[in-house]
mmCIF file of C-alpha atoms and ligand atoms in Angstrom:
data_model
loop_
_atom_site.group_PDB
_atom_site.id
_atom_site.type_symbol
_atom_site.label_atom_id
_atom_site.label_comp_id
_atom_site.label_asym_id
_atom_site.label_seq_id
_atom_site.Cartn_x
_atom_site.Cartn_y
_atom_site.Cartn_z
ATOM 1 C CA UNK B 1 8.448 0.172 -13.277
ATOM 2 C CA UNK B 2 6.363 2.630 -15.531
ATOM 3 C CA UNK B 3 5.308 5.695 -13.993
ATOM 4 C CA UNK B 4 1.654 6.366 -13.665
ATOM 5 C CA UNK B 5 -0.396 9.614 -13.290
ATOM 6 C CA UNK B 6 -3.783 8.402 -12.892
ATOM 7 C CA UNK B 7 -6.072 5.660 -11.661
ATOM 8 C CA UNK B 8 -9.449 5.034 -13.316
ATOM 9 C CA UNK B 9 -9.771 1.841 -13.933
ATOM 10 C CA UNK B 10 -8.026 -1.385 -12.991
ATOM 11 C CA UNK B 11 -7.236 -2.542 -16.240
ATOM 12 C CA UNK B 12 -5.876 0.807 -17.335
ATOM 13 C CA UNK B 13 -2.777 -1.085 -15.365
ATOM 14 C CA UNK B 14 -0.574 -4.307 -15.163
ATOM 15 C CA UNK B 15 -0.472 -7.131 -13.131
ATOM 16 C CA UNK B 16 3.137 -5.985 -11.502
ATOM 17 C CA UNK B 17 1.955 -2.458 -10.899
ATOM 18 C CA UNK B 18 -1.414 -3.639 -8.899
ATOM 19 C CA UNK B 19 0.307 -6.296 -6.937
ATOM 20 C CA UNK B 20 3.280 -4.205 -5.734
ATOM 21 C CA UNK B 21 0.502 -1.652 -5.013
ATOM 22 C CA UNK B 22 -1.561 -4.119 -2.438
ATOM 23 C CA UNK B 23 1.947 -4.963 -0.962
ATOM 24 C CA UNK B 24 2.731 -1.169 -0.529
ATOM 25 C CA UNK B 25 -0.751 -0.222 1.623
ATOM 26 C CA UNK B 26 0.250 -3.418 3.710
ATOM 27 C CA UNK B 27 3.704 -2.603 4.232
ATOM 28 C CA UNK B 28 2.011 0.881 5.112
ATOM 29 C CA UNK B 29 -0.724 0.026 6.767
ATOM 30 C CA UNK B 30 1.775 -1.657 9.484
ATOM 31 C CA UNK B 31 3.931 1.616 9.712
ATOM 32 C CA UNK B 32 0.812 3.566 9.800
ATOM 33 C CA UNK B 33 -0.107 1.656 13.133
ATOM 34 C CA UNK B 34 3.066 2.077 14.510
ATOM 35 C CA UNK B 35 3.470 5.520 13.741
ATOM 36 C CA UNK B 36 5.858 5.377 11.195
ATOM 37 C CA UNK B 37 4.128 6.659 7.837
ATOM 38 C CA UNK B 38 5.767 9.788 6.994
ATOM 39 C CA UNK B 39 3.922 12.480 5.672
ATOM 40 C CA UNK B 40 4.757 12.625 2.452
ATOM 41 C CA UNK B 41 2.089 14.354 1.175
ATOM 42 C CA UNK B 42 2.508 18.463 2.829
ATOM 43 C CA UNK B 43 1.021 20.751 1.612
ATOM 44 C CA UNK B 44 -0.157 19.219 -1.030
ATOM 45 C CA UNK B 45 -4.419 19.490 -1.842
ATOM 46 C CA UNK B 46 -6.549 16.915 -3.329
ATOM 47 C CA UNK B 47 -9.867 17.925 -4.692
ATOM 48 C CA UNK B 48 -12.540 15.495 -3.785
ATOM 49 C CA UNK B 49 -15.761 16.049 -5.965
ATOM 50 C CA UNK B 50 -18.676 13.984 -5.512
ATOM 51 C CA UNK B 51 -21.886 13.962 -7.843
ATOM 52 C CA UNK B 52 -23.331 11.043 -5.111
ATOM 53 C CA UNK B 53 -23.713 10.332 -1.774
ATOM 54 C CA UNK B 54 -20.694 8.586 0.580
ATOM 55 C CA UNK B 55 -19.483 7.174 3.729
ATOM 56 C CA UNK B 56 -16.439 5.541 3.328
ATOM 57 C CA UNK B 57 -14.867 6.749 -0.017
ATOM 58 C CA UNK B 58 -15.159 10.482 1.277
ATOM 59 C CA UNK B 59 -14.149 9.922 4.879
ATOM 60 C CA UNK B 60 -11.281 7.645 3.672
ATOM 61 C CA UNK B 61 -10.029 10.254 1.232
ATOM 62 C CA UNK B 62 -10.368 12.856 2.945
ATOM 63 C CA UNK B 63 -8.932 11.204 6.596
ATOM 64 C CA UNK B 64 -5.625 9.611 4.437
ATOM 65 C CA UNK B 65 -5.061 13.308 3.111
ATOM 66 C CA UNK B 66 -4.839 14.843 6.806
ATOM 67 C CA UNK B 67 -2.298 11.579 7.613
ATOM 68 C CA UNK B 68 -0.191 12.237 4.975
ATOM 69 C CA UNK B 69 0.085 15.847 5.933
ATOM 70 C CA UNK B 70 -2.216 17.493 3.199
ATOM 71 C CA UNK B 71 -5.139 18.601 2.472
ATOM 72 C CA UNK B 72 -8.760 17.356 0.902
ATOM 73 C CA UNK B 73 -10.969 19.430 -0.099
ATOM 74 C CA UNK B 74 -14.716 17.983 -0.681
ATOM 75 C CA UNK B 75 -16.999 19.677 -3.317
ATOM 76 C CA UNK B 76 -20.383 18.778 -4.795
ATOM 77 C CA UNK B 77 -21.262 19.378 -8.328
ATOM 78 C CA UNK B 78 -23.657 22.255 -6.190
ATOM 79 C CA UNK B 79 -20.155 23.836 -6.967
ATOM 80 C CA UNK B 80 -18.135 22.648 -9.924
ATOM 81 C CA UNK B 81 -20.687 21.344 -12.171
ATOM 82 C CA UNK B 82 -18.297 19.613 -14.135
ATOM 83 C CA UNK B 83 -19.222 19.477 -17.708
ATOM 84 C CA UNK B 84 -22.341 21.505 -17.029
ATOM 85 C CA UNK B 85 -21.433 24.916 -15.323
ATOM 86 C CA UNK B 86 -17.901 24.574 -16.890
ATOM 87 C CA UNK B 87 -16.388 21.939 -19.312
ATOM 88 C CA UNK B 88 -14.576 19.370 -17.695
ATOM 89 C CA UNK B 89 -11.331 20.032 -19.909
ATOM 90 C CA UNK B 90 -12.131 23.706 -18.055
ATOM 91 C CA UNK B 91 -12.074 22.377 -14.756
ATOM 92 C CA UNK B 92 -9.251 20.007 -15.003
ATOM 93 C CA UNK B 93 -6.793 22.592 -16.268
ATOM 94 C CA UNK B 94 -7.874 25.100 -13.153
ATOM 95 C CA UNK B 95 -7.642 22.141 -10.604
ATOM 96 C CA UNK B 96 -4.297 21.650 -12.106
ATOM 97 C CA UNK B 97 -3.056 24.779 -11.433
ATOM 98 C CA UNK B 98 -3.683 25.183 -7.980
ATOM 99 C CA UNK B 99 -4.065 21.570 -6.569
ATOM 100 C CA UNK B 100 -2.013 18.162 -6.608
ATOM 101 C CA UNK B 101 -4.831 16.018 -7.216
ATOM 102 C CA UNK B 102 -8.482 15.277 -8.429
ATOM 103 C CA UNK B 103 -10.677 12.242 -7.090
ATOM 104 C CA UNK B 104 -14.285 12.240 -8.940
ATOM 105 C CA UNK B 105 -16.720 10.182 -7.916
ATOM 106 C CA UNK B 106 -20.027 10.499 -10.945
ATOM 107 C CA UNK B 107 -22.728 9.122 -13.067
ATOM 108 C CA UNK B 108 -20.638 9.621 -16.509
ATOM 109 C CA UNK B 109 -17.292 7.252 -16.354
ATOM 110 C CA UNK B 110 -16.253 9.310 -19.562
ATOM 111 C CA UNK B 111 -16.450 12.399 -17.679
ATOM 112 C CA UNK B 112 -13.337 10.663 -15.257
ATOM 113 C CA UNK B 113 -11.769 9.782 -18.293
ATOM 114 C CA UNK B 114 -11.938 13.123 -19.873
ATOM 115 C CA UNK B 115 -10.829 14.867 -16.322
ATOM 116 C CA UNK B 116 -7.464 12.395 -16.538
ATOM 117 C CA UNK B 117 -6.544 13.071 -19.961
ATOM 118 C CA UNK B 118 -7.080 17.103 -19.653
ATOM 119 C CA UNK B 119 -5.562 17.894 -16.190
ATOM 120 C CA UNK B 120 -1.623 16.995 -15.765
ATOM 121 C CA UNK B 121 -2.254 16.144 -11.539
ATOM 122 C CA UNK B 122 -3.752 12.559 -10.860
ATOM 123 C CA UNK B 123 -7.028 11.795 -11.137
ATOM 124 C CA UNK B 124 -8.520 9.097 -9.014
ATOM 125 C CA UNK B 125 -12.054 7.373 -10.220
ATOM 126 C CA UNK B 126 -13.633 7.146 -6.728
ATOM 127 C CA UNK B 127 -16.812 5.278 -8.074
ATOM 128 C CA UNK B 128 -18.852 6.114 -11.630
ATOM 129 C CA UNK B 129 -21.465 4.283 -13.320
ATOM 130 C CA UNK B 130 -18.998 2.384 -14.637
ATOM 131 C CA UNK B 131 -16.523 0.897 -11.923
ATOM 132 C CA UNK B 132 -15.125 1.230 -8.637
ATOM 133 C CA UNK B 133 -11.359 0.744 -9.071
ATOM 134 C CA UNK B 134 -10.471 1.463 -5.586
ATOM 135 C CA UNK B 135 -13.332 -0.461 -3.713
ATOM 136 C CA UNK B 136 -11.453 -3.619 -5.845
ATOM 137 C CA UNK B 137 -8.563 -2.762 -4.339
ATOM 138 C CA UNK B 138 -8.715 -2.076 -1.134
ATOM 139 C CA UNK B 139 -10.773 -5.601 -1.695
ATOM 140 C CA UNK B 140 -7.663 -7.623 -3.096
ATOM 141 C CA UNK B 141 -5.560 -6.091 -0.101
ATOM 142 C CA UNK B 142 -8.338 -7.662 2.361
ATOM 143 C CA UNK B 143 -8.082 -10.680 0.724
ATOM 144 C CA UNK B 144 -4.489 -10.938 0.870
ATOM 145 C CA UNK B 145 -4.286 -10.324 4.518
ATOM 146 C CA UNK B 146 -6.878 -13.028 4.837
ATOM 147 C CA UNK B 147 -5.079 -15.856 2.592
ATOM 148 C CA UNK B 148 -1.754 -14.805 2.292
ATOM 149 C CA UNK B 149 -1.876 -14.895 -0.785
ATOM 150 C CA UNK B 150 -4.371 -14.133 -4.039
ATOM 151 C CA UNK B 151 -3.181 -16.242 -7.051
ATOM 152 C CA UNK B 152 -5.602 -19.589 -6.950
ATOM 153 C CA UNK B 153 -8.319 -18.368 -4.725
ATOM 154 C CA UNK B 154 -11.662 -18.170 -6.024
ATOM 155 C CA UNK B 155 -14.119 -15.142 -5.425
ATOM 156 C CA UNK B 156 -17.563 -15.320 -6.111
ATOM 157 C CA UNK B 157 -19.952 -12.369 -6.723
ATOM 158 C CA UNK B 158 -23.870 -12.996 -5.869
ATOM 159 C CA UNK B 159 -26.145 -10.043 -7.897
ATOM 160 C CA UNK B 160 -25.969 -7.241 -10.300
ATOM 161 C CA UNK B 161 -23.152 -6.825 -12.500
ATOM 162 C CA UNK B 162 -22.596 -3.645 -11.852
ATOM 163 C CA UNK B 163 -19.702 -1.423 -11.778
ATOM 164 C CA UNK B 164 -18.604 -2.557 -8.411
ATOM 165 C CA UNK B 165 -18.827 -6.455 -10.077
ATOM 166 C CA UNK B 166 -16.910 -5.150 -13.044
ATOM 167 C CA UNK B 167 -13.946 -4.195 -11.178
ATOM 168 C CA UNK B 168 -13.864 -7.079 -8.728
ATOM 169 C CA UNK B 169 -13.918 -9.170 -12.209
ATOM 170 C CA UNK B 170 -11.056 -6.779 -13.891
ATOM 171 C CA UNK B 171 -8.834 -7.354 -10.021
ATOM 172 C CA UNK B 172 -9.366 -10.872 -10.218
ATOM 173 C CA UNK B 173 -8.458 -11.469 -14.105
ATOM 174 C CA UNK B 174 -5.413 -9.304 -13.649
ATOM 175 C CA UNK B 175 -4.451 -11.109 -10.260
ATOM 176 C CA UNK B 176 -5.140 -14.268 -10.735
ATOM 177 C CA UNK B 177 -7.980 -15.142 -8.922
ATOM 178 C CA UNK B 178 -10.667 -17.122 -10.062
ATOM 179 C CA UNK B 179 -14.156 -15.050 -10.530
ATOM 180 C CA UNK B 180 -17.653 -16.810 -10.632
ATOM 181 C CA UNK B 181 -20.173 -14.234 -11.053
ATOM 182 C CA UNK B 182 -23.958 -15.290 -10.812
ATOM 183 C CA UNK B 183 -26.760 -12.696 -11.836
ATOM 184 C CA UNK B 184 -29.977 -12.440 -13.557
ATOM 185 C CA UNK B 185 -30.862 -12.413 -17.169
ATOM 186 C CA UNK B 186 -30.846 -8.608 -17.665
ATOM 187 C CA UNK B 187 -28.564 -7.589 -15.471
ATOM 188 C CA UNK B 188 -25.289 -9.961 -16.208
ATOM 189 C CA UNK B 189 -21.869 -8.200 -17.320
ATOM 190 C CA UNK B 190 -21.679 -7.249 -20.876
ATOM 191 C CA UNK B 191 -19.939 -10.145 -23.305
ATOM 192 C CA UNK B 192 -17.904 -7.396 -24.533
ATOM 193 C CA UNK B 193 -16.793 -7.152 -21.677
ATOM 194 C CA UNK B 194 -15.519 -10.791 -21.168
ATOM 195 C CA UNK B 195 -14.113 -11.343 -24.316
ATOM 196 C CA UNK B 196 -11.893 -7.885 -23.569
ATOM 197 C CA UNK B 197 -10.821 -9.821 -20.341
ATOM 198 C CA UNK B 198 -9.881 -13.246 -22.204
ATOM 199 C CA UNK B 199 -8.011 -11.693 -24.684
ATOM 200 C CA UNK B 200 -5.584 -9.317 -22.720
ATOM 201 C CA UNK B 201 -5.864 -12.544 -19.778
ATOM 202 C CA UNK B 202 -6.367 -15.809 -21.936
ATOM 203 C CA UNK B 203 -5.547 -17.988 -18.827
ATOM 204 C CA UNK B 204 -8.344 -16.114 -16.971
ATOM 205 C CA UNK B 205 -10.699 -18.256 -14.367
ATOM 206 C CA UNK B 206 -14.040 -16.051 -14.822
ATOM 207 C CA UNK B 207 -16.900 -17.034 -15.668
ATOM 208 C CA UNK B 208 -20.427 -15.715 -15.858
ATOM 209 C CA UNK B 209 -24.064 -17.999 -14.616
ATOM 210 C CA UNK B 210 -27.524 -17.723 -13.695
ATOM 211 C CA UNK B 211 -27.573 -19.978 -10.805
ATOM 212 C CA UNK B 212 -25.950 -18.370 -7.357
ATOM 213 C CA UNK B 213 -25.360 -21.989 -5.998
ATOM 214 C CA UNK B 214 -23.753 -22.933 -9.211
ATOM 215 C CA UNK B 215 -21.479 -20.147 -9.321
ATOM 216 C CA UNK B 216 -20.756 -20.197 -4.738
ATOM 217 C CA UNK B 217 -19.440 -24.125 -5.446
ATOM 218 C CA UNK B 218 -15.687 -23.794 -3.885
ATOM 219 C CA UNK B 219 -15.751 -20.228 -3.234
ATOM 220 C CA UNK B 220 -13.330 -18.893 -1.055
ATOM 221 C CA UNK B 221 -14.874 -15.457 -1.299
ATOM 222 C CA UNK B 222 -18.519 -14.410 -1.470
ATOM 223 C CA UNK B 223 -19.080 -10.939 -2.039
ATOM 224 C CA UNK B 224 -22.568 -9.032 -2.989
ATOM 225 C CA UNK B 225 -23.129 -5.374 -3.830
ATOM 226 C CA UNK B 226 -26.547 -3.614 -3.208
ATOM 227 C CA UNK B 227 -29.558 -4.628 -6.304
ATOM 228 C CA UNK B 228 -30.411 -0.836 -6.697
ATOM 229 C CA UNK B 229 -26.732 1.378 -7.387
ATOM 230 C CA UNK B 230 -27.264 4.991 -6.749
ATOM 231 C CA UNK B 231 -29.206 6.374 -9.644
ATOM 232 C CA UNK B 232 -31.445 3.378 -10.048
ATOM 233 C CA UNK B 233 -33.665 4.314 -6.934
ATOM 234 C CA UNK B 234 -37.044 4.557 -9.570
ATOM 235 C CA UNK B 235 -36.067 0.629 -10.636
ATOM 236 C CA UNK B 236 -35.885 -0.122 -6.974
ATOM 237 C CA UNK B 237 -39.201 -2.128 -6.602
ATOM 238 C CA UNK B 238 -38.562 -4.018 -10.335
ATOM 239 C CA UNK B 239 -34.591 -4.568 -9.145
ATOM 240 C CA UNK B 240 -35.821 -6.378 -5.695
ATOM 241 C CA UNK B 241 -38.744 -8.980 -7.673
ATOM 242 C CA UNK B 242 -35.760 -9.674 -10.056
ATOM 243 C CA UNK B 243 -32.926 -10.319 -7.614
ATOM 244 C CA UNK B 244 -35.116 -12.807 -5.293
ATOM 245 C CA UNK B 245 -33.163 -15.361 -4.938
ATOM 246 C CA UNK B 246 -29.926 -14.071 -5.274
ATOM 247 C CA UNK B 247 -29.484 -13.245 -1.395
ATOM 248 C CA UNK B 248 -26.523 -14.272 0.732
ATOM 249 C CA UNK B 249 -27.757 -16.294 3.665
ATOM 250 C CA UNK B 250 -26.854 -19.328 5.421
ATOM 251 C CA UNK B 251 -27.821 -21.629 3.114
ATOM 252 C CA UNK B 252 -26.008 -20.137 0.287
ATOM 253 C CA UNK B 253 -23.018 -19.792 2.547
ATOM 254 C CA UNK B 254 -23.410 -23.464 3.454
ATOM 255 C CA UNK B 255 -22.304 -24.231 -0.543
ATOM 256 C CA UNK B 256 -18.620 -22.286 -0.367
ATOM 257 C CA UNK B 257 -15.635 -23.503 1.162
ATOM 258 C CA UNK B 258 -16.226 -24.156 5.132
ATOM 259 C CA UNK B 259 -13.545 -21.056 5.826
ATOM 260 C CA UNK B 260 -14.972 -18.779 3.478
ATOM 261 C CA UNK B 261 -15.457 -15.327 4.277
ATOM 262 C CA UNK B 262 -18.167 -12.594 3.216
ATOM 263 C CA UNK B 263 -17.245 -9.167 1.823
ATOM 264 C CA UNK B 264 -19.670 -6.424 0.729
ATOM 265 C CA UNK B 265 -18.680 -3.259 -0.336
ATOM 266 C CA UNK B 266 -21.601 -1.256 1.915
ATOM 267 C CA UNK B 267 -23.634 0.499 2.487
ATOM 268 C CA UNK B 268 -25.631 -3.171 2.720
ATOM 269 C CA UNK B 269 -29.467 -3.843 2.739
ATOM 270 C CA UNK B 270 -30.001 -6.098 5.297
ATOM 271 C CA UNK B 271 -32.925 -8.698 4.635
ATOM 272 C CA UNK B 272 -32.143 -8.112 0.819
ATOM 273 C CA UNK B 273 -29.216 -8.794 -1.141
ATOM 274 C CA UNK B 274 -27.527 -10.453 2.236
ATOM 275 C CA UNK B 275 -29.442 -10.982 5.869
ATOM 276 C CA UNK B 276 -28.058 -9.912 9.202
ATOM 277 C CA UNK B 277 -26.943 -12.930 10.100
ATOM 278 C CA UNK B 278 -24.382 -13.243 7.552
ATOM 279 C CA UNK B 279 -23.244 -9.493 7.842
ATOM 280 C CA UNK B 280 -22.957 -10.446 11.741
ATOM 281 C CA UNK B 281 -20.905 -13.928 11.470
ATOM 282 C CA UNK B 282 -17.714 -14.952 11.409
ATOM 283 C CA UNK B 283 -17.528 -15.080 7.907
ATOM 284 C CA UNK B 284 -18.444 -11.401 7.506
ATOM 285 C CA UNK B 285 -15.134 -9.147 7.109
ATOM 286 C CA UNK B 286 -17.171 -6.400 5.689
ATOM 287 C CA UNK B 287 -16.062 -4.147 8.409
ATOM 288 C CA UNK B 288 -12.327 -4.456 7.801
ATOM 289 C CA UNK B 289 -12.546 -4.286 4.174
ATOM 290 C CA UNK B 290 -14.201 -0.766 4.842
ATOM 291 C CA UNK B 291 -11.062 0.319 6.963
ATOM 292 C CA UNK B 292 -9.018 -1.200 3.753
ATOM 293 C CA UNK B 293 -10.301 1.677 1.675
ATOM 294 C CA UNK B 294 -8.325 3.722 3.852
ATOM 295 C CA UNK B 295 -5.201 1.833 4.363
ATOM 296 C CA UNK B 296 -5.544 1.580 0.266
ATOM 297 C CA UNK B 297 -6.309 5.014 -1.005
ATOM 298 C CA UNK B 298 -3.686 6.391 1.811
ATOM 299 C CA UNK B 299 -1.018 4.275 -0.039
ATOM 300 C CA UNK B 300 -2.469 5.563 -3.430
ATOM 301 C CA UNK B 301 -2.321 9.441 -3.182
ATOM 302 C CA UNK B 302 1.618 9.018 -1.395
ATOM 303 C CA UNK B 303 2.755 6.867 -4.921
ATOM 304 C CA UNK B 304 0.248 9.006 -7.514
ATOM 305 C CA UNK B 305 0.866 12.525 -5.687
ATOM 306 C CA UNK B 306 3.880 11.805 -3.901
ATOM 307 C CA UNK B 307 6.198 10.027 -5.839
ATOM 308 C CA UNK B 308 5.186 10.365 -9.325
ATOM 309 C CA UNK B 309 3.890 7.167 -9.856
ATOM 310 C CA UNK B 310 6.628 5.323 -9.086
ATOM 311 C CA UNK B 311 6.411 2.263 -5.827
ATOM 312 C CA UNK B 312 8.910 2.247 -3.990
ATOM 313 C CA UNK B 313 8.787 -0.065 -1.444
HETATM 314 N N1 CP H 401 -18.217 1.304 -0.641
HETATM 315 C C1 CP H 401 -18.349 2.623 -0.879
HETATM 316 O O1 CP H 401 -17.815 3.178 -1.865
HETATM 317 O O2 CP H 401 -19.048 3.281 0.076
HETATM 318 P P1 CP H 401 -19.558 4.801 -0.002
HETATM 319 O O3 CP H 401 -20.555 4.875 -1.109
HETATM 320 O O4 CP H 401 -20.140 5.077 1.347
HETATM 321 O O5 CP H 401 -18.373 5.678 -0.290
HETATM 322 N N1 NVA H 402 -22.980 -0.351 -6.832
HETATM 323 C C1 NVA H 402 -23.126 0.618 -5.758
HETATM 324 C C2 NVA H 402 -21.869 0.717 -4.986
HETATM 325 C C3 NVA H 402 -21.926 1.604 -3.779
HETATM 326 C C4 NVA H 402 -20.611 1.728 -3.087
HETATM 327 C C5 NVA H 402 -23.532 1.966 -6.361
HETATM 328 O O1 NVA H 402 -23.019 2.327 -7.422
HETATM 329 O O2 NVA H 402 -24.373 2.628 -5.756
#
């Protein structure tokens, strides 16, 4: 298998190289419980920069670096200022000199991409503008402890095609789920964006629609992501008229297969894009699809930082 220094976006990698990645963090995930995960990782420091607010990414980071026997350390662009104080071809070089890894979460996805091709450690896209490669993930592993399996089921995606909605729709393409995606005019994926997917996955199940029940019709997963993404807080009372009737409740639920379950990246807005009673049922596995990010990103940093890229099982 190809070795790999960096992960930015899902697509940057194959099916093979995903799949035996899920398999890894649950393989690890059941040595981690029984006290088995070695620390592979001493020593070693990961630079954690964030340009936006976080609860999971940074505590799951920053909590898999201290159980793998290293170190994160969390700055703000208060400090770095990448691309503004410094260039980021600046800062990539330094943090490669002294540190074993870089995760960035920021507005600019190019400034990720830039970061990656300048510094020679790994650099992890922990959320941009753009997408949110490891929230996918750590998705896809929830899923796959659910089902037993991905290939065949069917995830749908209620609301704003967004970067967290991109990557769900780059997993499933790559994994071969199906993806239904229902949004607004205005704020629906770009075609671009589609036709990239059909033409490096021609057998692809994803499709794109206006109407949520349409698109929840034999879903085995319904998923949502906030209507206003960090940054868009001055849209926020234009984003809530235009998402009506795209919230999760029971009677949206009552249109997807009887054992479906409901993920959400969080933080949610209860009473908006989903209502309490769904993030409290028993379809809701929002709270162990947070602890996946962990279990995930843990798994990550050992094959990125640890063993050069390479999976070994
Ligand atoms: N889901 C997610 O990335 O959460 P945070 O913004 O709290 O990190
Ligand atoms: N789409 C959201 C995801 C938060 C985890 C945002 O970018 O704010």
């Amino acid at each position: 298998m190809a070795r790999i220094k960096d992960f930015v976006n899902i697509l940057d990698h194959d099916s093979a190289f995903l799949s035996a990645l899920i398999d890894k963090a649950i393989a690890d995930k059941k040595l981690f419980r029984a006290g088995q995960l070695p620390a592979s990782l001493s020593r070693k420091t990961l630079v954690m920069y964030f340009e936006k607010p976080s609860l999971r990414t940074r505590l799951s980071f920053e909590t898999a670096m201290v159980h793998l026997g290293g170190q994160g350390i969390y700055v703000t662009s208060a400090e770095i200022g990448l691309g503004k104080r410094e260039p980021v071809k600046d800062v990539a070089r330094v943090v490669s000199g002294m540190c074993d890894g870089f995760v960035a979460r920021t507005f600019s996805h190019e400034a990720v991409c830039e970061m990656a091709k300048y510094a020679s450690v790994p650099v992890i896209n922990a959320l941009t503008d753009y997408s949110h490669p490891c929230q996918a993930m750590a998705d896809m592993m929830t899923a796959k402890e659910e089902f037993g399996k991905l290939e065949g089921l069917k995830m749908v995606y209620i609301g704003d095609g967004n970067n967290v909605a991109r990557s769900l729709a780059s997993a499933c393409a790559s994994l071969g789920l199906g993806f239904s995606i229902a949004s607004p005019e205005g704020f629906k994926l770009e075609q671009e964006f589609f036709e990239f997917l059909f033409k490096r996955y021609p057998k692809a199940q994803v499709e794109q629609v206006t109407d949520p029940v349409i698109a929840v019709k034999g879903g085995d997963i319904v998923y949502t992501d906030t209507w206003v993404s960090m940054g868009q807080e001055e849209e926020r009372e234009e984003r809530i008229r235009q998402f009506s009737g795209y919230q999760i409740n029971r009677e949206l639920m009552k249109h997807a297969n009887p054992q479906a379950i409901f993920m959400h990246c969080l933080p949610a807005y209860r009473g908006l894009e989903v209502t309490d009673e769904i993030m409290e049922s028993a379809h809701s596995r929002v709270f162990e699809e947070a602890e996946n990010r962990l279990h995930f990103q843990r798994t990550l940093l050992a094959v990125l930082m640890g063993s050069g890229g390479e999976i070994r099982l």
